[in-house]
CSV table of C-alpha atoms in Angstrom, one decimal:
chain,number,residue,atom,x,y,z
A,597,ASP,CA,16.0,13.8,3.2
A,598,GLY,CA,12.8,13.8,1.2
A,599,GLY,CA,9.9,11.7,2.5
A,600,ILE,CA,6.5,11.3,4.0
A,601,THR,CA,6.0,11.9,7.7
A,602,GLN,CA,3.0,10.6,9.6
A,603,SER,CA,2.2,11.5,13.2
A,604,PRO,CA,1.6,10.4,15.7
A,605,LYS,CA,2.8,6.8,15.5
A,606,TYR,CA,0.2,5.7,18.0
A,607,LEU,CA,-3.1,7.4,18.7
A,608,PHE,CA,-6.0,6.5,21.1
A,609,ARG,CA,-9.5,7.6,20.6
A,610,LYS,CA,-12.3,7.8,23.1
A,611,GLU,CA,-15.9,7.1,22.4
A,612,GLY,CA,-17.5,9.9,20.4
A,613,GLN,CA,-14.3,11.7,19.8
A,614,ASN,CA,-12.9,13.0,16.5
A,615,VAL,CA,-9.2,12.5,16.0
A,616,THR,CA,-6.9,13.8,13.3
A,617,LEU,CA,-3.9,12.0,11.8
A,618,SER,CA,-1.2,14.1,10.2
A,619,CYS,CA,0.6,13.4,6.9
A,620,GLU,CA,3.3,15.8,5.6
A,621,GLN,CA,5.5,15.2,2.5
A,622,ASN,CA,8.4,17.2,1.2
A,623,LEU,CA,8.7,15.3,-2.1
A,624,ASN,CA,6.8,18.0,-4.0
A,625,HIS,CA,4.2,15.4,-5.0
A,626,ASP,CA,0.9,16.5,-6.3
A,627,ALA,CA,-1.1,13.4,-5.3
A,628,MET,CA,-1.7,12.1,-1.8
A,629,TYR,CA,-3.7,9.2,-0.5
A,630,TRP,CA,-5.0,7.7,2.7
A,631,TYR,CA,-5.2,3.9,3.2
A,632,ARG,CA,-6.5,1.8,6.0
A,633,GLN,CA,-4.9,-1.5,6.9
A,634,ASP,CA,-6.6,-4.2,8.9
A,635,PRO,CA,-5.0,-7.5,9.9
A,636,GLY,CA,-5.3,-10.1,7.2
A,637,GLN,CA,-6.7,-7.7,4.7
A,638,GLY,CA,-5.2,-5.6,1.9
A,639,LEU,CA,-5.0,-1.9,2.1
A,640,ARG,CA,-8.2,-0.1,1.4
A,641,LEU,CA,-8.4,3.4,0.0
A,642,ILE,CA,-10.2,6.0,2.1
A,643,TYR,CA,-9.6,9.3,0.3
A,644,TYR,CA,-7.2,10.6,-2.3
A,645,SER,CA,-6.2,14.0,-3.6
A,646,GLN,CA,-4.8,14.7,-7.0
A,647,ILE,CA,-4.1,18.3,-6.4
A,648,VAL,CA,-4.3,21.1,-3.8
A,649,ASN,CA,-7.9,22.0,-2.8
A,650,ASP,CA,-9.3,18.9,-4.4
A,651,PHE,CA,-10.0,15.4,-3.0
A,652,GLN,CA,-12.2,12.4,-3.8
A,653,LYS,CA,-13.7,9.6,-1.8
A,654,GLY,CA,-12.1,6.2,-2.0
A,655,ASP,CA,-13.7,2.9,-1.3
A,656,ILE,CA,-14.3,3.3,2.4
A,657,ALA,CA,-14.8,7.1,3.0
A,658,GLU,CA,-17.7,6.9,5.4
A,659,GLY,CA,-16.8,8.2,8.9
A,660,TYR,CA,-13.7,10.0,7.6
A,661,SER,CA,-12.9,13.5,6.4
A,662,VAL,CA,-9.9,15.1,4.8
A,663,SER,CA,-8.6,18.5,3.7
A,664,ARG,CA,-5.9,19.6,1.2
A,665,GLU,CA,-5.2,23.2,1.8
A,666,LYS,CA,-1.5,22.9,1.2
A,667,LYS,CA,0.4,20.7,-1.3
A,668,GLU,CA,2.6,19.2,1.5
A,669,SER,CA,-0.2,18.3,3.9
A,670,PHE,CA,-3.2,15.9,3.8
A,671,PRO,CA,-4.6,15.4,7.3
A,672,LEU,CA,-7.2,12.7,7.9
A,673,THR,CA,-9.9,13.1,10.5
A,674,VAL,CA,-11.5,10.0,11.9
A,675,THR,CA,-14.9,11.1,13.1
A,676,SER,CA,-17.2,9.7,15.7
A,677,ALA,CA,-19.3,8.3,12.9
A,678,GLN,CA,-16.6,5.7,12.1
A,679,LYS,CA,-17.7,2.9,14.4
A,680,ASN,CA,-14.7,0.6,13.9
A,681,PRO,CA,-11.7,3.0,13.7
A,682,THR,CA,-9.1,0.6,15.1
A,683,ALA,CA,-6.6,0.1,12.3
A,684,PHE,CA,-3.2,1.0,10.9
A,685,TYR,CA,-3.5,4.1,8.7
A,686,LEU,CA,-1.1,4.7,5.9
A,687,CYS,CA,-0.5,7.9,4.0
A,688,ALA,CA,1.0,7.8,0.5
A,689,SER,CA,2.0,10.2,-2.2
A,690,SER,CA,2.9,10.1,-5.9
A,691,ILE,CA,4.3,12.7,-8.3
A,692,GLY,CA,0.9,12.8,-10.0
A,693,ALA,CA,-2.2,10.8,-10.3
A,694,LEU,CA,-1.4,9.1,-13.6
A,695,SER,CA,-1.5,5.4,-13.8
A,696,ARG,CA,2.3,4.9,-14.0
A,697,GLU,CA,3.2,6.9,-10.9
A,698,LYS,CA,4.7,5.0,-8.1
A,699,LEU,CA,3.4,5.4,-4.5
A,700,PHE,CA,5.6,6.3,-1.6
A,701,PHE,CA,4.3,5.5,1.8
A,702,GLY,CA,4.7,7.0,5.3
A,703,SER,CA,5.5,4.8,8.3
A,704,GLY,CA,1.9,4.7,9.4
A,705,THR,CA,-0.3,5.6,12.5
A,706,GLN,CA,-1.8,2.9,14.7
A,707,LEU,CA,-5.2,4.1,15.9
A,708,SER,CA,-6.9,2.3,18.8
A,709,VAL,CA,-10.1,2.9,20.6
A,710,LEU,CA,-10.1,3.3,24.4
B,356,GLY,CA,-14.8,-6.4,-9.8
B,357,GLU,CA,-11.2,-5.9,-9.1
B,358,ASP,CA,-9.6,-8.3,-6.7
B,359,VAL,CA,-6.1,-9.5,-5.8
B,360,GLU,CA,-5.5,-12.7,-3.9
B,361,GLN,CA,-2.4,-14.0,-2.1
B,362,SER,CA,-1.7,-16.8,0.3
B,363,LEU,CA,-1.3,-15.4,3.8
B,364,PHE,CA,1.8,-17.2,5.1
B,365,LEU,CA,5.1,-18.6,3.8
B,366,SER,CA,7.9,-20.2,5.8
B,367,VAL,CA,11.3,-20.8,4.3
B,368,ARG,CA,14.8,-21.8,5.6
B,369,GLU,CA,17.5,-19.2,5.4
B,370,GLY,CA,19.4,-19.5,2.1
B,371,ASP,CA,16.6,-21.1,0.3
B,372,SER,CA,14.5,-19.4,-2.4
B,373,SER,CA,11.1,-18.0,-1.6
B,374,VAL,CA,8.3,-17.8,-4.0
B,375,ILE,CA,5.3,-15.6,-3.2
B,376,ASN,CA,2.3,-16.0,-5.5
B,377,CYS,CA,-0.5,-13.6,-6.4
B,378,THR,CA,-3.6,-13.7,-8.7
B,379,TYR,CA,-5.5,-10.7,-10.0
B,380,THR,CA,-8.7,-10.2,-11.9
B,381,ASP,CA,-8.3,-7.0,-13.9
B,382,SER,CA,-6.9,-8.0,-17.3
B,383,SER,CA,-6.5,-4.3,-18.2
B,384,SER,CA,-3.9,-3.7,-15.5
B,385,THR,CA,-0.9,-2.0,-16.9
B,386,TYR,CA,1.4,-2.2,-13.9
B,387,LEU,CA,1.7,-4.8,-11.2
B,388,TYR,CA,3.7,-4.2,-8.0
B,389,TRP,CA,5.4,-5.9,-5.1
B,390,TYR,CA,5.6,-4.0,-1.8
B,391,LYS,CA,7.4,-5.0,1.4
B,392,GLN,CA,6.2,-4.0,4.8
B,393,GLU,CA,8.3,-4.6,7.9
B,394,PRO,CA,6.7,-4.6,11.4
B,395,GLY,CA,5.1,-1.3,12.4
B,396,ALA,CA,6.3,0.4,9.2
B,397,GLY,CA,4.9,1.7,5.9
B,398,LEU,CA,5.1,-0.1,2.6
B,399,GLN,CA,8.2,0.0,0.5
B,400,LEU,CA,8.1,-0.5,-3.2
B,401,LEU,CA,10.3,-3.5,-4.0
B,402,THR,CA,9.7,-3.9,-7.7
B,403,TYR,CA,7.1,-3.6,-10.4
B,404,ILE,CA,6.5,-5.1,-13.8
B,405,PHE,CA,4.8,-3.6,-16.9
B,406,SER,CA,2.1,-5.8,-18.4
B,407,ASN,CA,3.9,-6.3,-21.7
B,408,MET,CA,6.7,-8.1,-19.9
B,409,ASP,CA,7.0,-11.7,-18.8
B,410,MET,CA,9.8,-11.4,-16.4
B,411,LYS,CA,11.9,-8.8,-14.6
B,412,GLN,CA,15.0,-9.5,-12.6
B,413,ASP,CA,16.5,-7.1,-10.0
B,414,GLN,CA,19.4,-8.6,-8.0
B,415,ARG,CA,17.9,-11.3,-5.8
B,416,LEU,CA,14.3,-10.6,-6.9
B,417,THR,CA,12.7,-12.1,-9.9
B,418,VAL,CA,9.1,-11.2,-11.0
B,419,LEU,CA,7.2,-13.5,-13.3
B,420,LEU,CA,4.0,-12.5,-15.0
B,421,ASN,CA,1.6,-14.8,-16.7
B,422,LYS,CA,-1.0,-12.6,-18.2
B,423,LYS,CA,-3.1,-15.4,-19.6
B,424,ASP,CA,-3.6,-16.9,-16.1
B,425,LYS,CA,-3.5,-13.4,-14.4
B,426,HIS,CA,-0.8,-14.8,-12.1
B,427,LEU,CA,2.2,-12.8,-10.7
B,428,SER,CA,5.0,-14.2,-8.6
B,429,LEU,CA,7.9,-12.9,-6.7
B,430,ARG,CA,11.0,-15.0,-6.2
B,431,ILE,CA,13.6,-14.1,-3.6
B,432,ALA,CA,16.8,-15.9,-4.1
B,433,ASP,CA,19.1,-16.8,-1.1
B,434,THR,CA,16.4,-15.7,1.4
B,435,GLN,CA,17.8,-14.0,4.5
B,436,THR,CA,16.3,-13.2,7.9
B,437,GLY,CA,16.1,-9.6,6.9
B,438,ASP,CA,13.6,-10.6,4.2
B,439,SER,CA,11.1,-11.5,6.9
B,440,ALA,CA,8.2,-9.2,6.3
B,441,ILE,CA,4.7,-9.0,4.7
B,442,TYR,CA,4.8,-8.8,1.0
B,443,PHE,CA,1.9,-7.2,-0.9
B,444,CYS,CA,1.0,-7.7,-4.5
B,445,ALA,CA,-0.9,-4.8,-6.1
B,446,GLU,CA,-2.4,-4.1,-9.4
B,447,ARG,CA,-3.3,-0.8,-11.0
B,448,GLY,CA,-7.1,-0.5,-10.8
B,449,SER,CA,-9.3,1.2,-13.4
B,450,GLY,CA,-10.8,4.6,-12.7
B,451,GLY,CA,-8.5,7.1,-14.4
B,452,TYR,CA,-6.5,7.9,-11.3
B,453,ASN,CA,-3.6,6.3,-9.4
B,454,LYS,CA,-5.6,3.6,-7.7
B,455,LEU,CA,-3.9,0.5,-6.5
B,456,ILE,CA,-5.7,-2.7,-5.5
B,457,PHE,CA,-3.8,-4.5,-2.9
B,458,GLY,CA,-3.8,-8.2,-1.9
B,459,ALA,CA,-4.1,-9.1,1.8
B,460,GLY,CA,-0.3,-9.6,2.0
B,461,THR,CA,1.9,-12.7,2.5
B,462,ARG,CA,3.8,-13.0,5.7
B,463,LEU,CA,7.2,-14.4,5.0
B,464,ALA,CA,9.0,-16.1,7.9
B,465,VAL,CA,12.6,-17.0,7.5
B,466,HIS,CA,14.0,-19.5,9.9
B,467,PRO,CA,17.6,-20.8,10.4
């Protein structure tokens, strides 16, 4: 079945530690996105990538980094510079980055600070 | 700037209709979306409406769009316990790429 796989489902971060969240898709989509979800707030865009080897900052990129070396994969690293990392992280993809493309979401990773 | 607002909570009785409302600010939005999120899961696209439409119906779901008032609603007929979830309204933001602006989500609770 085609879809988006995020792992792990739960992740704990220690003070000063970098952690990486995985996102893989087998939908052959060009565009991929990372969103952060906090309780009582809408989703906020962290980074997006319209094509392999290219990515752009979203609205809240500070303290995060990404790479897009393969079409299928768009990992997100939460660095120690992100002072409030506890949130639910959602990865999404779309066929392309045009305005009519629908987003498909993974099942999310809950990141908590120890 | 771009903003999407929704009420945070709605409680309905099983079998009744649910109406979830949303207001948005970007009058140039071409598409508006409703996503559903079940506990601990990602978002699932329920339906969407193009800005030149007033209404779209899909089985138990009816979307109404009032462009003048920038108001979007989702009506769920014959609401079931399986409809309990968080419903997000989203508009297509400006910026030349596939950017969605999400509301904070409305938690729908269905009780017997």
